[in-house]
Each structure stands twice: as structure tokens, then as C-alpha cells.
PDB file of C-alpha atoms and ligand atoms in Angstrom:
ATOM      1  CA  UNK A 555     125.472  66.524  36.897  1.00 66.00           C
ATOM      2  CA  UNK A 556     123.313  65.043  34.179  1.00 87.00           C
ATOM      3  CA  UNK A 557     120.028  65.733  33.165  1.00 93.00           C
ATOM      4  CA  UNK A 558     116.981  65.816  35.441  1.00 94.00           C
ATOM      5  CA  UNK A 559     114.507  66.625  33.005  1.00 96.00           C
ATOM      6  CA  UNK A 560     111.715  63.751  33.150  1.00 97.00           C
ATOM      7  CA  UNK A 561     111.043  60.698  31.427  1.00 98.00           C
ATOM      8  CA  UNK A 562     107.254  61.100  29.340  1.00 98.00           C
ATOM      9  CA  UNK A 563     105.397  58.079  29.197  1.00 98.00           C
ATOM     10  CA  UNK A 564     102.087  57.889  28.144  1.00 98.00           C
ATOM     11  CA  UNK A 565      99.021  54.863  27.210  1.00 98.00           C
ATOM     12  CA  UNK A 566      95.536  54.651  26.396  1.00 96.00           C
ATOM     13  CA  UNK A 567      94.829  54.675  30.314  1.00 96.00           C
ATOM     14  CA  UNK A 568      95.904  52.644  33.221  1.00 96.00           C
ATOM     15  CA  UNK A 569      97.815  49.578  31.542  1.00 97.00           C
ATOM     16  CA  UNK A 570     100.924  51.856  30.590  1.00 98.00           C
ATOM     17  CA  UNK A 571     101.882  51.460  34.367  1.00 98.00           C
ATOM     18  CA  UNK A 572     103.148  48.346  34.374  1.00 98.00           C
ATOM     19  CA  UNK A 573     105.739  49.999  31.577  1.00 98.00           C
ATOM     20  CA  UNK A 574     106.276  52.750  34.406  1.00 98.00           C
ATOM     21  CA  UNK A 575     106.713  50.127  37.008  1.00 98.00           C
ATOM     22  CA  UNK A 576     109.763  49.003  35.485  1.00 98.00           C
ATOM     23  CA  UNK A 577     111.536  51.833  33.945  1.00 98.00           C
ATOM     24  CA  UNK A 578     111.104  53.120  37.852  1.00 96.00           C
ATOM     25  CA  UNK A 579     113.185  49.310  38.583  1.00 97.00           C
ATOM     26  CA  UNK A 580     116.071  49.857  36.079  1.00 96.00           C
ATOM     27  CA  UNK A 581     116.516  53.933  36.252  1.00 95.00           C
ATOM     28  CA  UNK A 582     115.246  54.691  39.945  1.00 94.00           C
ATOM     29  CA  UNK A 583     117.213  57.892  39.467  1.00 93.00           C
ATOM     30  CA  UNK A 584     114.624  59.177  36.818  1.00 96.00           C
ATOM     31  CA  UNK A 585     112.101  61.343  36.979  1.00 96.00           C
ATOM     32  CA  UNK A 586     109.061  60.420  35.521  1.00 97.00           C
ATOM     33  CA  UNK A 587     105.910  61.779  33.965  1.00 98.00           C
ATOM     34  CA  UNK A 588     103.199  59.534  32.882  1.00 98.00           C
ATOM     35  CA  UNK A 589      99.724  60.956  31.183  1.00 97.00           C
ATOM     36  CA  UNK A 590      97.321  57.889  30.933  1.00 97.00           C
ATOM     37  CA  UNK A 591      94.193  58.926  28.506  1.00 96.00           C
ATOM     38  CA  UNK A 592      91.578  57.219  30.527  1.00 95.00           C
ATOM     39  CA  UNK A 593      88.274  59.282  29.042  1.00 94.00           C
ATOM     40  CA  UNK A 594      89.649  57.850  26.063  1.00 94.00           C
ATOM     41  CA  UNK A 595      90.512  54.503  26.193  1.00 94.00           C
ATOM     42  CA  UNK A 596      90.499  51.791  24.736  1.00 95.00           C
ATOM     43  CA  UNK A 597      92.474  52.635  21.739  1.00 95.00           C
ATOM     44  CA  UNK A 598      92.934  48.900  20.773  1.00 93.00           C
ATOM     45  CA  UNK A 599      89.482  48.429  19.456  1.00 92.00           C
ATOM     46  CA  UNK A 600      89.918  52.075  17.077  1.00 94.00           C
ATOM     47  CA  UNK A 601      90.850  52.739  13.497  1.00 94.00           C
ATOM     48  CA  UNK A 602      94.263  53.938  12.972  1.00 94.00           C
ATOM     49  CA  UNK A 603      93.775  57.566  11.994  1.00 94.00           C
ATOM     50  CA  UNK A 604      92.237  58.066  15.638  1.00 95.00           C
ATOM     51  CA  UNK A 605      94.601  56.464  17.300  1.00 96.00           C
ATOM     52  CA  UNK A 606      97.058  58.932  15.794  1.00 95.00           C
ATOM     53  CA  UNK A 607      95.158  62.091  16.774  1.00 93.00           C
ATOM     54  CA  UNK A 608      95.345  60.999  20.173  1.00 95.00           C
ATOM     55  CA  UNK A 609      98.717  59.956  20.458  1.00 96.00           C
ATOM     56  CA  UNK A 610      99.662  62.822  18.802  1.00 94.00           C
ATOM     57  CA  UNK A 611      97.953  65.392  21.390  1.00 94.00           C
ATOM     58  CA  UNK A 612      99.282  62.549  24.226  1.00 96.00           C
ATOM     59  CA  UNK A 613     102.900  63.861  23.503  1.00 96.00           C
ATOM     60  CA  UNK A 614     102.359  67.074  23.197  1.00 94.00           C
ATOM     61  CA  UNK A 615     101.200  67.363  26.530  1.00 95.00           C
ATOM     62  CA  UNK A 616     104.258  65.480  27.553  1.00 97.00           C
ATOM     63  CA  UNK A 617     106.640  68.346  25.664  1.00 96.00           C
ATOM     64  CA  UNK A 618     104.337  70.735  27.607  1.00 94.00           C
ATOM     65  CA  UNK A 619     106.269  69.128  30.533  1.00 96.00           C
ATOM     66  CA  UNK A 620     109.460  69.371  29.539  1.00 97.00           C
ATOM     67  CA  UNK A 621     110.148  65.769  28.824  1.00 98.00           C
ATOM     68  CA  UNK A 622     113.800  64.709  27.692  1.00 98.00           C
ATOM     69  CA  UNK A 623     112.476  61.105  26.064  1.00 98.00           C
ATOM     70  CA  UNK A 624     109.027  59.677  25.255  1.00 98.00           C
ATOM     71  CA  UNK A 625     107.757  56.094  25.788  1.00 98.00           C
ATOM     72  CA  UNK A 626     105.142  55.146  23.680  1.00 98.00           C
ATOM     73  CA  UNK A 627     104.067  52.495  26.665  1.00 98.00           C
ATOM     74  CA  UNK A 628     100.761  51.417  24.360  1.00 98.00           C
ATOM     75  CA  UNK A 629     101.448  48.693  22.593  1.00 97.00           C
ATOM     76  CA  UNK A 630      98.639  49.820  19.789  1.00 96.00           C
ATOM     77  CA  UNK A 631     100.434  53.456  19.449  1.00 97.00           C
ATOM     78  CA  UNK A 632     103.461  51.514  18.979  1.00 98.00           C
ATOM     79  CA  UNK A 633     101.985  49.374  16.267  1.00 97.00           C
ATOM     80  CA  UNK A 634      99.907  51.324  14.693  1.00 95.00           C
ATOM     81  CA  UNK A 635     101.438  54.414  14.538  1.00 94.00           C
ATOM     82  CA  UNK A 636     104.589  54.979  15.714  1.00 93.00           C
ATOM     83  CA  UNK A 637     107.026  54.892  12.812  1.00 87.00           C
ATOM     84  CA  UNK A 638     105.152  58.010  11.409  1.00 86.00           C
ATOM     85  CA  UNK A 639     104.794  60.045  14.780  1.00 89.00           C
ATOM     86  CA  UNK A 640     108.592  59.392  14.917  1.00 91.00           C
ATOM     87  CA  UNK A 641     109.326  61.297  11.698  1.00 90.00           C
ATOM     88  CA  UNK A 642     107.174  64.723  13.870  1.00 87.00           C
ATOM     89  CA  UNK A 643     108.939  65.324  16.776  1.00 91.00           C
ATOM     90  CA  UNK A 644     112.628  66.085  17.228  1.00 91.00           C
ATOM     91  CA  UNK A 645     112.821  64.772  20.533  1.00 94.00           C
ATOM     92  CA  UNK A 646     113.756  60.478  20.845  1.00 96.00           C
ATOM     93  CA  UNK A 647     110.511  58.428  20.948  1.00 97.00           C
ATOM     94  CA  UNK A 648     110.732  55.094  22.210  1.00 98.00           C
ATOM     95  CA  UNK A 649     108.168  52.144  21.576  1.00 98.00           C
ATOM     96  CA  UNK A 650     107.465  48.809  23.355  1.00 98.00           C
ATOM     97  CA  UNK A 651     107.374  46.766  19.905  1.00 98.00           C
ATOM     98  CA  UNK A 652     110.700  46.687  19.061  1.00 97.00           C
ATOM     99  CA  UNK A 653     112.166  45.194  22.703  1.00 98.00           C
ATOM    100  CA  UNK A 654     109.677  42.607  22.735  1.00 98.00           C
ATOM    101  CA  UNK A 655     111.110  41.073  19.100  1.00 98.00           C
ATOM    102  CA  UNK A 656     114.364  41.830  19.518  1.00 98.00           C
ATOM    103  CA  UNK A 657     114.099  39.210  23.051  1.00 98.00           C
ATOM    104  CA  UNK A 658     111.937  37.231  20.878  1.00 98.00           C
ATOM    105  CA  UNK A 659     114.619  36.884  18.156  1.00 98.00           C
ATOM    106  CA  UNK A 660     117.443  35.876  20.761  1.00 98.00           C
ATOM    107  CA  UNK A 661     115.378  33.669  22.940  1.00 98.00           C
ATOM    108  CA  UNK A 662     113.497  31.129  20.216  1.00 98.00           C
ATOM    109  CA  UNK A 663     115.453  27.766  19.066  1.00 98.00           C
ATOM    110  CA  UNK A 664     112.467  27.287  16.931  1.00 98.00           C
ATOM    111  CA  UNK A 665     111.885  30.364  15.013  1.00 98.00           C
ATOM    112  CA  UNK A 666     108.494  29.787  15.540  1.00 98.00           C
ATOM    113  CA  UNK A 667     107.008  33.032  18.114  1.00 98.00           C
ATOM    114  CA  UNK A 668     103.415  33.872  19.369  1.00 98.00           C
ATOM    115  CA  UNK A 669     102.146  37.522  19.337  1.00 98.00           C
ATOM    116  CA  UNK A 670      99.286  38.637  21.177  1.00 98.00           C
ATOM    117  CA  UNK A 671      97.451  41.889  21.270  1.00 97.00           C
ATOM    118  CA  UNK A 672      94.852  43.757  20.860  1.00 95.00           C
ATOM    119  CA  UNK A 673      92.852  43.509  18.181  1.00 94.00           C
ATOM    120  CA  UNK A 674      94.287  47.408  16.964  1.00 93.00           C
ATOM    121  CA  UNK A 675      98.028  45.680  17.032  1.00 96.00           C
ATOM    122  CA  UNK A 676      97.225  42.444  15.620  1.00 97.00           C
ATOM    123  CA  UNK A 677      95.522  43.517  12.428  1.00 95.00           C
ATOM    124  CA  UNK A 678      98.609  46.081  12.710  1.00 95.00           C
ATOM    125  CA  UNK A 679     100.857  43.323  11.263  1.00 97.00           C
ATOM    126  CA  UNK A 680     103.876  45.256  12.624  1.00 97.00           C
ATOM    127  CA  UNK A 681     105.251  42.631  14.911  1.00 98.00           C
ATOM    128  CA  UNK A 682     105.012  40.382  12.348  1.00 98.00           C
ATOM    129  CA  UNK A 683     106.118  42.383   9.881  1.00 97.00           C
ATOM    130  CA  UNK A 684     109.420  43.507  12.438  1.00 97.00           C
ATOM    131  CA  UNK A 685     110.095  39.826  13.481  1.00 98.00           C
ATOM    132  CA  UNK A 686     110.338  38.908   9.745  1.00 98.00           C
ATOM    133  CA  UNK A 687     112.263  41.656   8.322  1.00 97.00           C
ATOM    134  CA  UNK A 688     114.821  40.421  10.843  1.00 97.00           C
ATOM    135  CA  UNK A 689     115.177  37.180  10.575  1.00 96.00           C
ATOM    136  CA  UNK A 690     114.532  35.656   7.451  1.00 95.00           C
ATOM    137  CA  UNK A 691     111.852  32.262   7.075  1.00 94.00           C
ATOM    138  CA  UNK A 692     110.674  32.884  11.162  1.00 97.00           C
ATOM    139  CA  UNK A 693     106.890  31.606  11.577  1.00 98.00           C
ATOM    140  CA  UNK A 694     104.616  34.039  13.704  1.00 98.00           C
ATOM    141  CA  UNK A 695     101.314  33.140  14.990  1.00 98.00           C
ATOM    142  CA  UNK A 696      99.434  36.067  16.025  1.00 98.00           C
ATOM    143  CA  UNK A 697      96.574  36.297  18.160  1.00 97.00           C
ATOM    144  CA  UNK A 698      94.629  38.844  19.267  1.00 97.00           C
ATOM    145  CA  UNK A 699      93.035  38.506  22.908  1.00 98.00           C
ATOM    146  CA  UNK A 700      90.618  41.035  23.251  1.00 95.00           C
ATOM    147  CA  UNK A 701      89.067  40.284  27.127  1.00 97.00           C
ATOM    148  CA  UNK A 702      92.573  39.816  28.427  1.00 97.00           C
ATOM    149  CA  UNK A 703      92.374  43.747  29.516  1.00 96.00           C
ATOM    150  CA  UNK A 704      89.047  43.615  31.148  1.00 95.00           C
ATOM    151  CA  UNK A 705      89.874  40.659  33.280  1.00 97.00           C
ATOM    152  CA  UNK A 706      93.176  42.653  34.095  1.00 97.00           C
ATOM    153  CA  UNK A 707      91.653  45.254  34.879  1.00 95.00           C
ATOM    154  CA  UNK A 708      88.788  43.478  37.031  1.00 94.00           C
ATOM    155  CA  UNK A 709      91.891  41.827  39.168  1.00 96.00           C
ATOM    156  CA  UNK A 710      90.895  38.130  37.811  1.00 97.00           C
ATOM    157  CA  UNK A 711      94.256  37.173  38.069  1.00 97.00           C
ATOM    158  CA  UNK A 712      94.184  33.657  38.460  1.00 96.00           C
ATOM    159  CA  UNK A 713      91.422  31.307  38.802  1.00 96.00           C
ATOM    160  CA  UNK A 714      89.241  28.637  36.788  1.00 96.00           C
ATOM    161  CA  UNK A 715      87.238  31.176  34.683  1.00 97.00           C
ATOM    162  CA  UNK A 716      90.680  33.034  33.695  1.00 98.00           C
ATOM    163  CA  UNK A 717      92.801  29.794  32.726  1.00 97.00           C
ATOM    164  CA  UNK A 718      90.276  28.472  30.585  1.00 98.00           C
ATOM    165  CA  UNK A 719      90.012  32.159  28.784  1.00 98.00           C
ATOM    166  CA  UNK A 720      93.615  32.177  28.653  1.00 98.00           C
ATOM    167  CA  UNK A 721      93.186  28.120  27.540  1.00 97.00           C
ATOM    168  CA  UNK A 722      90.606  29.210  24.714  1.00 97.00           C
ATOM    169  CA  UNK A 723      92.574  32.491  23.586  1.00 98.00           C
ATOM    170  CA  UNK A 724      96.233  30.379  23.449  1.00 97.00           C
ATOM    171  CA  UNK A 725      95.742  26.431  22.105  1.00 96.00           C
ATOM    172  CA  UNK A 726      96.264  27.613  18.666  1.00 95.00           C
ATOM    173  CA  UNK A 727      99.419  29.299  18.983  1.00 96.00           C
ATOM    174  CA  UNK A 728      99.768  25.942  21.197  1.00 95.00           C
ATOM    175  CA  UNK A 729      99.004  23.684  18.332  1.00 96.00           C
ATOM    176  CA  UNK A 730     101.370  25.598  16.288  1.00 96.00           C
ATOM    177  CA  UNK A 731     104.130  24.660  18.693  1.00 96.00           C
ATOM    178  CA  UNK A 732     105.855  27.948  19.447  1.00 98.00           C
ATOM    179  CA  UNK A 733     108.456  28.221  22.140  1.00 98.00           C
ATOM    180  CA  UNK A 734     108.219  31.907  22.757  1.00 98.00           C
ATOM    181  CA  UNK A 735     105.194  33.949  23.130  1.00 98.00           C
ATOM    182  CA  UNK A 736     105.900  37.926  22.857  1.00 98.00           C
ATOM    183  CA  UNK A 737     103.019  39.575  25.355  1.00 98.00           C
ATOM    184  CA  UNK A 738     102.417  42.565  23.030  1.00 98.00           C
ATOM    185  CA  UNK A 739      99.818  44.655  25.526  1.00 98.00           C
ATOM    186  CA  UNK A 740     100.424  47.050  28.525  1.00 97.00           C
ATOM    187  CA  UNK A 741      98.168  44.640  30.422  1.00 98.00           C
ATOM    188  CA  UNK A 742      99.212  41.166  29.521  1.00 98.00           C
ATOM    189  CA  UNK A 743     102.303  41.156  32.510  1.00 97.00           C
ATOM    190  CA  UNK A 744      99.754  40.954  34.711  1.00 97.00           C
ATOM    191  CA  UNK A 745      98.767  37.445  33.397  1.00 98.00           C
ATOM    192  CA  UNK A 746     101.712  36.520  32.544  1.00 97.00           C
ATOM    193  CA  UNK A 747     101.551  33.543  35.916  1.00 97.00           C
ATOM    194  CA  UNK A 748      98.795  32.239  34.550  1.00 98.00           C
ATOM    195  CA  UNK A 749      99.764  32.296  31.298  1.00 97.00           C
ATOM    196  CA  UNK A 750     102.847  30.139  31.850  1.00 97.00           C
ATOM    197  CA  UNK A 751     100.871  28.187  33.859  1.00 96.00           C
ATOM    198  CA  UNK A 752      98.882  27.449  30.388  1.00 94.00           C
ATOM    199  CA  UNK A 753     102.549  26.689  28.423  1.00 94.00           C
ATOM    200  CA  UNK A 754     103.720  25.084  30.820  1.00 93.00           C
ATOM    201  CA  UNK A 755     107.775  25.902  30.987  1.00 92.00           C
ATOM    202  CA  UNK A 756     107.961  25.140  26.889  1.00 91.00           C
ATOM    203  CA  UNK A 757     107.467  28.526  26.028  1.00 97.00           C
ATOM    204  CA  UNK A 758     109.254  31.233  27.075  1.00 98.00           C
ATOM    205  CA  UNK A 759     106.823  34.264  27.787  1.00 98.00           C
ATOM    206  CA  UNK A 760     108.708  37.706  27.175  1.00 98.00           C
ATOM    207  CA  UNK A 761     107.148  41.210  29.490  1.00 97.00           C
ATOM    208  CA  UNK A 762     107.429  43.709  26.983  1.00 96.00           C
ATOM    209  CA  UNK A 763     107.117  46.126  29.715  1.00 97.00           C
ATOM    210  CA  UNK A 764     110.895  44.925  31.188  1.00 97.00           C
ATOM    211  CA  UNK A 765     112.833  44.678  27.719  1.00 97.00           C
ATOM    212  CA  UNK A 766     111.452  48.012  26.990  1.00 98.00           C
ATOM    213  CA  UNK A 767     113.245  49.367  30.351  1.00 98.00           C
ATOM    214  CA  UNK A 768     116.283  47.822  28.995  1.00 98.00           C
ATOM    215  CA  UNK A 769     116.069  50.103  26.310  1.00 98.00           C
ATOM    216  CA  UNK A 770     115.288  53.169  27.924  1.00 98.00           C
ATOM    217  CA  UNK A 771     118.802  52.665  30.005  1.00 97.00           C
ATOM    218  CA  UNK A 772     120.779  52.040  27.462  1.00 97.00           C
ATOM    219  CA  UNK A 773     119.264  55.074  25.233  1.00 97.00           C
ATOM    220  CA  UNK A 774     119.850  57.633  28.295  1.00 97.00           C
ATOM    221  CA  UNK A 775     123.348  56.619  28.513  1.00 96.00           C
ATOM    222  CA  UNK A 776     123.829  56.285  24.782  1.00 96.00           C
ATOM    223  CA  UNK A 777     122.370  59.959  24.266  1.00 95.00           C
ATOM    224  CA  UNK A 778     124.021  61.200  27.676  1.00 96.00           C
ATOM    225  CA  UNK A 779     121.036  62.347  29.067  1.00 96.00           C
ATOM    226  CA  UNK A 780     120.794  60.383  32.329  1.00 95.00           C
ATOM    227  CA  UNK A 781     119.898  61.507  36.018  1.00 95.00           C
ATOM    228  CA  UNK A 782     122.978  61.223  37.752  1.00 85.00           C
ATOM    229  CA  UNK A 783     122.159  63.582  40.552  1.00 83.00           C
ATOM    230  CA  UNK A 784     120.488  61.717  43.925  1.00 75.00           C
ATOM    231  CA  UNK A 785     117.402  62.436  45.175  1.00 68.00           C
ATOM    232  CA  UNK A 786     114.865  64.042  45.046  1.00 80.00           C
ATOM    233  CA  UNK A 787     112.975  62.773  42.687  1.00 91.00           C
ATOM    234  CA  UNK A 788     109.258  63.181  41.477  1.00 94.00           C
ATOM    235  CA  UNK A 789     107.386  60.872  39.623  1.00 96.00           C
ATOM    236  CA  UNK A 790     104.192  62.954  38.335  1.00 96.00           C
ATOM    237  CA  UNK A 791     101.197  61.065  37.168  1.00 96.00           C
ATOM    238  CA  UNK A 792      98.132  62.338  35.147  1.00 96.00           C
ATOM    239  CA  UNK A 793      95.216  60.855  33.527  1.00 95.00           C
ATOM    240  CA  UNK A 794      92.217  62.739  31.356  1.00 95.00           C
ATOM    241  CA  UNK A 795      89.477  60.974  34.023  1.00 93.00           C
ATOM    242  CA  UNK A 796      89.156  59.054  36.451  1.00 90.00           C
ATOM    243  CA  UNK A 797      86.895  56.189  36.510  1.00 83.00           C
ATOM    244  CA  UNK A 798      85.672  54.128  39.633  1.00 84.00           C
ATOM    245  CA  UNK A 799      88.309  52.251  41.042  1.00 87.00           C
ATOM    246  CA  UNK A 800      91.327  53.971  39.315  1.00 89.00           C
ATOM    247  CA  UNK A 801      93.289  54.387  42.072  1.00 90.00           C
ATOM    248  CA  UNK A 802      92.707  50.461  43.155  1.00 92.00           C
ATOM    249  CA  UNK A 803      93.438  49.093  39.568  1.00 95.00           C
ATOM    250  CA  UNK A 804      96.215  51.463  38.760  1.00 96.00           C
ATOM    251  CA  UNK A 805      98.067  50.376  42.618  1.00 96.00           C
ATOM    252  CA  UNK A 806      97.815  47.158  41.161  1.00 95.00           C
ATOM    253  CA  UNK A 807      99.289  47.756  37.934  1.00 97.00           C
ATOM    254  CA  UNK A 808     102.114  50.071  39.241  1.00 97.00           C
ATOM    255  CA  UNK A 809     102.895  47.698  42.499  1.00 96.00           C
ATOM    256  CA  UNK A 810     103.216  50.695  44.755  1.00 95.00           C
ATOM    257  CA  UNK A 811     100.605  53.629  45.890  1.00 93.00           C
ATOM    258  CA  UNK A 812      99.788  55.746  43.209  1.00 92.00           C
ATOM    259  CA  UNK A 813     100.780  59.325  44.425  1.00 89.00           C
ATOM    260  CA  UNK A 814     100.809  62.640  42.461  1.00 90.00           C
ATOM    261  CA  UNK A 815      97.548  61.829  40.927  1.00 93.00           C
ATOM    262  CA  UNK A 816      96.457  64.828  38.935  1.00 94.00           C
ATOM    263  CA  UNK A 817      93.163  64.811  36.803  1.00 94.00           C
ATOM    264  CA  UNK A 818      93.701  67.809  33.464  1.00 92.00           C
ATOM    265  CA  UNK A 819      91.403  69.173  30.863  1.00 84.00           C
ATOM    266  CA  UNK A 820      92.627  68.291  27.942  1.00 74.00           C
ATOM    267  CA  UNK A 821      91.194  70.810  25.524  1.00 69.00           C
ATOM    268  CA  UNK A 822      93.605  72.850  25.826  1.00 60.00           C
ATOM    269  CA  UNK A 823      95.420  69.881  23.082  1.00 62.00           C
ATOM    270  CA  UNK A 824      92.729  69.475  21.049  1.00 65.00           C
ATOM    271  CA  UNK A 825      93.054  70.212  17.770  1.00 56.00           C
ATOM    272  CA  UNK A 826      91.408  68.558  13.792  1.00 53.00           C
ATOM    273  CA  UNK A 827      93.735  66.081  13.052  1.00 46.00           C
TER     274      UNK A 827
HETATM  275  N1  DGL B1841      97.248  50.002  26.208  1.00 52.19           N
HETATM  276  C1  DGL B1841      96.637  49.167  25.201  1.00 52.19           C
HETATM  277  C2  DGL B1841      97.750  48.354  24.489  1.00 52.19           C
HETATM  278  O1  DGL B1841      98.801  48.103  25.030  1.00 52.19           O
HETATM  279  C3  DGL B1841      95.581  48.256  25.776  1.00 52.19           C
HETATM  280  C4  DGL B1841      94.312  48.978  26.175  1.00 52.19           C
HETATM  281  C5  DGL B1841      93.638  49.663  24.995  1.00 52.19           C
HETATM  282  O2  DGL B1841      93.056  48.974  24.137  1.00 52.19           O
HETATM  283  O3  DGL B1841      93.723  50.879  24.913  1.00 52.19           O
HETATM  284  O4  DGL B1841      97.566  47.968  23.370  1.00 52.19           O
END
């Protein structure tokens, strides 16, 4: 039998998908529903008590769908505020911190690792903070890299004008000689070519978005809550707007065609925080 209930995952907006991409890789027997807050985003450049709010009303219109599991999929909700919306909610709540530096912590030889961010999750300290309470006398560099998401999201993928942003953004964590670099934002796998193209094969660049699908397998099959039955299954996505070129930039960011697209009101979640 198992349990078909879906998966919720939910972001900021349209960066989340590359989370969603590879959850749908490791558990294609899932079903899925994402809810990307695109009138709202970014939520890397606000203060934390508004990033909260949102995330907060994010879920709950996940719960509204019957979710077994939450991803957290924003790397600022998972930085900023996750450890407290933990403690509300009696369902599990996964994050994409905690994958990222625990592949961080085996990979380095060094103990010397690179964050970057945005600016929400570096001023967060919480990778830093994580990496150290693990492993005693580690050295992290943290940088955030606030115009890696537009360029993501404009498709400037590769190309002079994007190395040398990449070039500008990276040489101190260079100079500081790390040998692993943790990509801590939903849009960063997208760059993550021409970052390594930057390093060079002397760092090791980990995709968040892939050791957090690790996790969600083994926590399905740890809790017993899996999909074991075959098809058919749906994977529903949602989103509070959408801009010009959404369907374009999220195709890109998923890998496949964006199906099940559903614009909702979301007053109906509103609520004073
Ligand atoms: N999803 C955000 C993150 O991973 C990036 C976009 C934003 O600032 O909202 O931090």
C-alpha cells in the first residue's frame, strides 16, 4: 500500500524547482505539491519576522492540501526561520540547510568550506553556525551573492559577463583556499557549470537541491510513509502570480514542462503575524 498523500514543497517563487526537480529524480513514485510565492518574492533581501509570516501562511496552504511532509526548498526560510516554525506544526518539516553541511562535513580534507547565499541566509549565520557546532575548529567563509538569482533567472547561464560576476562574487573564498563550496540558494544549481568552471576541479561544489532529496528518501522510509503504489501520479504546482515569462524560467528550472499550473488567491491565509 503505502501512503499517497503528497509531498509539500514550497519557496519564495520559482527557484524552489530545482529542489522539486530532484526529489521527482530520487522518489518518482511521489506525489508532489509545490506552492511557489511569486507576488512575494524575493524573501532573501527581507527582515526575518516577514519572512516568517510568509512561510508560515506558505505551509498552511500546503496542510490545506493534505500534505504528509514539508520541504522548506528556500534556502532563506531554512536559515532564517526554520528551527522555530519546526516547534508549530506537528507534521515533519524538512530544510535544505542541513543536507548541504552534512555533504560539506564528509567531503572537505581541509575543513575549510565556502557558503553562499543570499544576503537573508548569510547574515543568518546558521550555516555557519551548523557547520561549526559539528565539527569543532572548521573555517567557513561566507559570501553572499546577491545577482546570482537575477542572472538565473534571466537564463545567463554561461558566458563572459556571468564568469567574471561569478569571478568577482568567489576570489575571496578563493584566496581563502577552500576545497568545498556549499551552494546555499534554490537558484545557485543552475550555475553550478560555471561555477566549477571558476574553481577549477579544487573545490568540490555541493547542489543542495540533490542532498536534500537524499533526505527526503530516507525520511519517507524512516517514518513509513512512502508511495509504494504505481502510477498515477500528480504533481500539482501553484504559485501566488505569475509574472512574464514564468512558465519559460520555471521549464528551465524544473527541466521538464511545467504542467498543472494553477494561479490562487491567497487571502484566504492571510492573517497579523
Ligand atoms: N529562494 C531563495 C533562497 O533560496 C532565493 C530567492 C529569494 O531571495 O527569495 O534563498
Amino acid at each position: 500500500m503505502g501512503d499517497i498523500r503528497p509531498i509539500g514543497i514550497f519557496d519564495s517563487g520559482v527557484g524552489g524547482l530545482t529542489v522539486v526537480r530532484e526529489i521527482i529524480k530520487k522518489c518518482p513514485n511521489e506525489n508532489i505539491v509545490y506552492f511557489g510565492d511569486t507576488a512575494r518574492v524575493p524573501y532573501g533581501t527581507k527582515s526575518p519576522k516577514v519572512i516568517e509570516k510568509f512561510a508560515l501562511q506558505d505551509i498552511l496552504f500546503l496542510l490545506d492540501r493534505h500534505v504528509k511532509l514539508v520541504v522548506a526548498a528556500c534556502h532563506t526560510v531554512s536559515s532564517v526561520v526554520l528551527d522555530h516554525l519546526v516547534q508549530n506544526f506537528h507534521l515533519p518539516i524538512l530544510g535544505v540547510v542541513e543536507p548541504g553541511v552534512k555533504a560539506a562535513l564528509d567531503i572537505t580534507k581541509n575543513d575549510r568550506i565556502g557558503v553562499i547565499g543570499t544576503r537573508g541566509t548569510i547574515q543568518s549565520g546558521t550555516y555557519e553556525r551548523k557547520l561549526k557546532e559539528k565539527r569543532n575548529g572548521i573555517t567557513v567563509i561566507s559570501q553572499a551573492c546577491p545577482l546570482f538569482v537575477p542572472i538565473a533567472e534571466e537564463g545567463w547561464l554561461e558566458g563572459d559577463v556571468t564568469e567574471r560576476i561569478v569571478e568577482i562574487y568567489l576570489s575571496p573564498l578563493q584566496k581563502q583556499g577552500i576545497d568545498t563550496l556549499i551552494l546555499g540558494c534554490t537558484h545557485y544549481p543552475l550555475l553550478k557549470p560555471v561555477i566549477q568552471k571558476v574553481f577549477g576541479d579544487t573545490v568540490h561544489v555541493i547542489d543542495s537541491a540533490e542532498e536534500t532529496a537524499k533526505l527526503v528518501t530516507r525520511r519517507l522510509k524512516l517514518i513509513g510513509i512512502e508511495n509504494n503504489q504505481e502510477e498515477p501520479i500528480r504533481h500539482d504546482f501553484y504559485v501566488s502570480d505569475i509574472p512574464y515569462h514564468f512558465q519559460e524560467i520555471g521549464e528551465r528550472f524544473l527541466g521538464t514542462k511545467l504542467e498543472s499550473l494553477t494561479c490562487i488567491d491567497f487571502e484566504p491565509f492571510d492573517f497579523k503575524a
